[in-house]
């Protein structure tokens, strides 16, 4: 089984995952742009019981457009978000793809909030599109 490790910039907060993610998506929404400092967010969701978290994190709860809540866990020392959990899906943990620092990580299969997409960004060829 594939073991992967995601970590913050300074390394004190990390998440170790077992097996492959159940969903990999890219999100072009403005909230993801602000959170990541990047034109889009890319994240992989894993079953919670396949993720072990090490280190200390600070939480930020964001209310989504649909009124749900997502709790983001980030490193109090360097600020990187290492994992987050939508209240609606307590059995899943989402991890920003960049936190794995692994260019061989599988590509997203879903692209959401394309209405907010920076037009110069590219998309994987077989991705499923959502506005
Ligand atoms: Zn850190
Ligand atoms: Zn988003």
mmCIF file of C-alpha atoms and ligand atoms in Angstrom:
data_model
loop_
_atom_site.group_PDB
_atom_site.id
_atom_site.type_symbol
_atom_site.label_atom_id
_atom_site.label_comp_id
_atom_site.label_asym_id
_atom_site.label_seq_id
_atom_site.Cartn_x
_atom_site.Cartn_y
_atom_site.Cartn_z
ATOM 1 C CA UNK A 1 0.000 0.000 0.000
ATOM 2 C CA UNK A 2 1.295 3.471 -0.840
ATOM 3 C CA UNK A 3 2.330 5.603 2.094
ATOM 4 C CA UNK A 4 2.630 9.325 1.551
ATOM 5 C CA UNK A 5 3.584 12.176 3.817
ATOM 6 C CA UNK A 6 2.250 15.717 3.668
ATOM 7 C CA UNK A 7 3.906 18.437 5.717
ATOM 8 C CA UNK A 8 3.903 22.169 6.426
ATOM 9 C CA UNK A 9 6.764 24.434 5.378
ATOM 10 C CA UNK A 10 8.649 24.065 8.678
ATOM 11 C CA UNK A 11 7.848 20.353 9.027
ATOM 12 C CA UNK A 12 6.459 20.187 12.575
ATOM 13 C CA UNK A 13 2.914 19.431 11.348
ATOM 14 C CA UNK A 14 2.537 16.452 9.060
ATOM 15 C CA UNK A 15 0.005 13.910 7.881
ATOM 16 C CA UNK A 16 0.846 10.373 6.827
ATOM 17 C CA UNK A 17 -1.629 8.687 4.473
ATOM 18 C CA UNK A 18 -2.054 4.979 3.688
ATOM 19 C CA UNK A 19 -3.441 3.952 0.305
ATOM 20 C CA UNK A 20 -4.725 6.105 -2.511
ATOM 21 C CA UNK A 21 -7.039 9.092 -2.153
ATOM 22 C CA UNK A 22 -10.748 8.579 -2.844
ATOM 23 C CA UNK A 23 -11.006 11.890 -4.723
ATOM 24 C CA UNK A 24 -8.567 14.437 -6.111
ATOM 25 C CA UNK A 25 -9.976 17.782 -7.125
ATOM 26 C CA UNK A 26 -8.930 21.253 -8.093
ATOM 27 C CA UNK A 27 -10.971 24.227 -6.933
ATOM 28 C CA UNK A 28 -10.824 27.660 -8.548
ATOM 29 C CA UNK A 29 -13.021 29.429 -5.969
ATOM 30 C CA UNK A 30 -11.860 32.724 -4.502
ATOM 31 C CA UNK A 31 -11.653 31.280 -0.974
ATOM 32 C CA UNK A 32 -9.216 28.603 -2.154
ATOM 33 C CA UNK A 33 -7.248 31.271 -3.984
ATOM 34 C CA UNK A 34 -6.909 33.293 -0.769
ATOM 35 C CA UNK A 35 -6.138 30.291 1.411
ATOM 36 C CA UNK A 36 -3.411 28.936 -0.846
ATOM 37 C CA UNK A 37 -2.041 32.172 -2.276
ATOM 38 C CA UNK A 38 -2.241 30.350 -5.593
ATOM 39 C CA UNK A 39 -4.695 30.722 -8.534
ATOM 40 C CA UNK A 40 -6.420 27.474 -7.500
ATOM 41 C CA UNK A 41 -6.411 24.865 -4.763
ATOM 42 C CA UNK A 42 -5.753 21.178 -5.408
ATOM 43 C CA UNK A 43 -6.691 18.678 -2.742
ATOM 44 C CA UNK A 44 -6.899 14.952 -2.177
ATOM 45 C CA UNK A 45 -9.465 13.353 0.115
ATOM 46 C CA UNK A 46 -8.658 10.265 2.131
ATOM 47 C CA UNK A 47 -10.753 8.177 4.516
ATOM 48 C CA UNK A 48 -10.070 9.610 8.011
ATOM 49 C CA UNK A 49 -8.910 6.249 9.326
ATOM 50 C CA UNK A 50 -6.149 6.168 6.683
ATOM 51 C CA UNK A 51 -4.577 9.421 7.874
ATOM 52 C CA UNK A 52 -2.407 9.945 10.942
ATOM 53 C CA UNK A 53 -1.660 13.487 12.040
ATOM 54 C CA UNK A 54 1.499 14.472 13.900
ATOM 55 C CA UNK A 55 2.325 17.879 15.389
ATOM 56 C CA UNK A 56 0.240 20.787 16.588
ATOM 57 C CA UNK A 57 -2.217 22.739 14.503
ATOM 58 C CA UNK A 58 -4.397 25.817 14.759
ATOM 59 C CA UNK A 59 -7.936 25.748 13.350
ATOM 60 C CA UNK A 60 -9.846 28.127 11.142
ATOM 61 C CA UNK A 61 -13.507 27.472 10.349
ATOM 62 C CA UNK A 62 -14.825 28.842 7.068
ATOM 63 C CA UNK A 63 -18.486 28.994 6.087
ATOM 64 C CA UNK A 64 -19.007 27.889 2.477
ATOM 65 C CA UNK A 65 -21.369 29.416 -0.094
ATOM 66 C CA UNK A 66 -23.879 26.665 0.732
ATOM 67 C CA UNK A 67 -23.709 27.451 4.471
ATOM 68 C CA UNK A 68 -21.660 24.414 5.468
ATOM 69 C CA UNK A 69 -18.483 24.637 7.481
ATOM 70 C CA UNK A 70 -14.967 23.492 6.748
ATOM 71 C CA UNK A 71 -12.333 23.335 9.480
ATOM 72 C CA UNK A 72 -8.822 24.066 8.240
ATOM 73 C CA UNK A 73 -5.844 22.923 10.286
ATOM 74 C CA UNK A 74 -2.658 24.872 9.774
ATOM 75 C CA UNK A 75 0.756 25.091 11.388
ATOM 76 C CA UNK A 76 0.887 27.826 14.055
ATOM 77 C CA UNK A 77 4.586 28.387 13.302
ATOM 78 C CA UNK A 78 4.683 28.645 9.484
ATOM 79 C CA UNK A 79 1.010 28.919 8.505
ATOM 80 C CA UNK A 80 0.759 26.082 5.960
ATOM 81 C CA UNK A 81 -2.588 24.287 5.827
ATOM 82 C CA UNK A 82 -1.845 20.559 6.105
ATOM 83 C CA UNK A 83 -5.357 19.139 6.314
ATOM 84 C CA UNK A 84 -9.001 20.110 6.517
ATOM 85 C CA UNK A 85 -12.371 18.579 7.167
ATOM 86 C CA UNK A 86 -15.768 19.493 5.781
ATOM 87 C CA UNK A 87 -18.382 19.156 8.559
ATOM 88 C CA UNK A 88 -20.608 17.394 6.025
ATOM 89 C CA UNK A 89 -18.062 14.639 5.485
ATOM 90 C CA UNK A 90 -16.608 13.712 8.887
ATOM 91 C CA UNK A 91 -15.242 10.418 7.534
ATOM 92 C CA UNK A 92 -12.933 12.202 5.090
ATOM 93 C CA UNK A 93 -9.826 14.319 5.507
ATOM 94 C CA UNK A 94 -8.706 16.610 2.704
ATOM 95 C CA UNK A 95 -5.021 17.337 2.219
ATOM 96 C CA UNK A 96 -3.667 20.019 -0.115
ATOM 97 C CA UNK A 97 -1.798 18.252 -2.915
ATOM 98 C CA UNK A 98 1.110 20.704 -2.638
ATOM 99 C CA UNK A 99 1.720 19.637 0.977
ATOM 100 C CA UNK A 100 2.971 16.293 -0.357
ATOM 101 C CA UNK A 101 5.650 18.115 -2.401
ATOM 102 C CA UNK A 102 5.493 15.207 -4.834
ATOM 103 C CA UNK A 103 5.298 15.957 -8.579
ATOM 104 C CA UNK A 104 4.314 12.311 -9.217
ATOM 105 C CA UNK A 105 1.124 12.682 -7.161
ATOM 106 C CA UNK A 106 -1.872 11.673 -9.350
ATOM 107 C CA UNK A 107 -3.660 14.456 -11.264
ATOM 108 C CA UNK A 108 -7.056 15.828 -10.217
ATOM 109 C CA UNK A 109 -10.079 14.134 -11.795
ATOM 110 C CA UNK A 110 -12.548 16.886 -10.884
ATOM 111 C CA UNK A 111 -12.342 20.652 -11.464
ATOM 112 C CA UNK A 112 -14.833 22.845 -9.603
ATOM 113 C CA UNK A 113 -15.714 26.572 -9.553
ATOM 114 C CA UNK A 114 -14.431 26.951 -13.111
ATOM 115 C CA UNK A 115 -16.380 30.227 -13.335
ATOM 116 C CA UNK A 116 -13.585 31.689 -11.167
ATOM 117 C CA UNK A 117 -10.740 30.058 -13.034
ATOM 118 C CA UNK A 118 -7.774 32.185 -14.054
ATOM 119 C CA UNK A 119 -7.978 31.794 -17.831
ATOM 120 C CA UNK A 120 -4.262 31.108 -18.242
ATOM 121 C CA UNK A 121 -4.312 28.025 -16.011
ATOM 122 C CA UNK A 122 -4.427 24.616 -17.682
ATOM 123 C CA UNK A 123 -6.553 21.607 -16.768
ATOM 124 C CA UNK A 124 -5.823 17.876 -16.880
ATOM 125 C CA UNK A 125 -7.157 16.383 -20.173
ATOM 126 C CA UNK A 126 -9.782 14.023 -18.708
ATOM 127 C CA UNK A 127 -10.976 16.191 -15.843
ATOM 128 C CA UNK A 128 -14.697 16.491 -15.010
ATOM 129 C CA UNK A 129 -15.814 20.138 -15.221
ATOM 130 C CA UNK A 130 -18.076 22.075 -12.847
ATOM 131 C CA UNK A 131 -18.854 25.797 -12.887
HETATM 132 ZN ZN1 LIG B 1 5.068 24.602 10.016
HETATM 133 ZN ZN1 LIG B 2 -12.459 26.309 -3.344
#
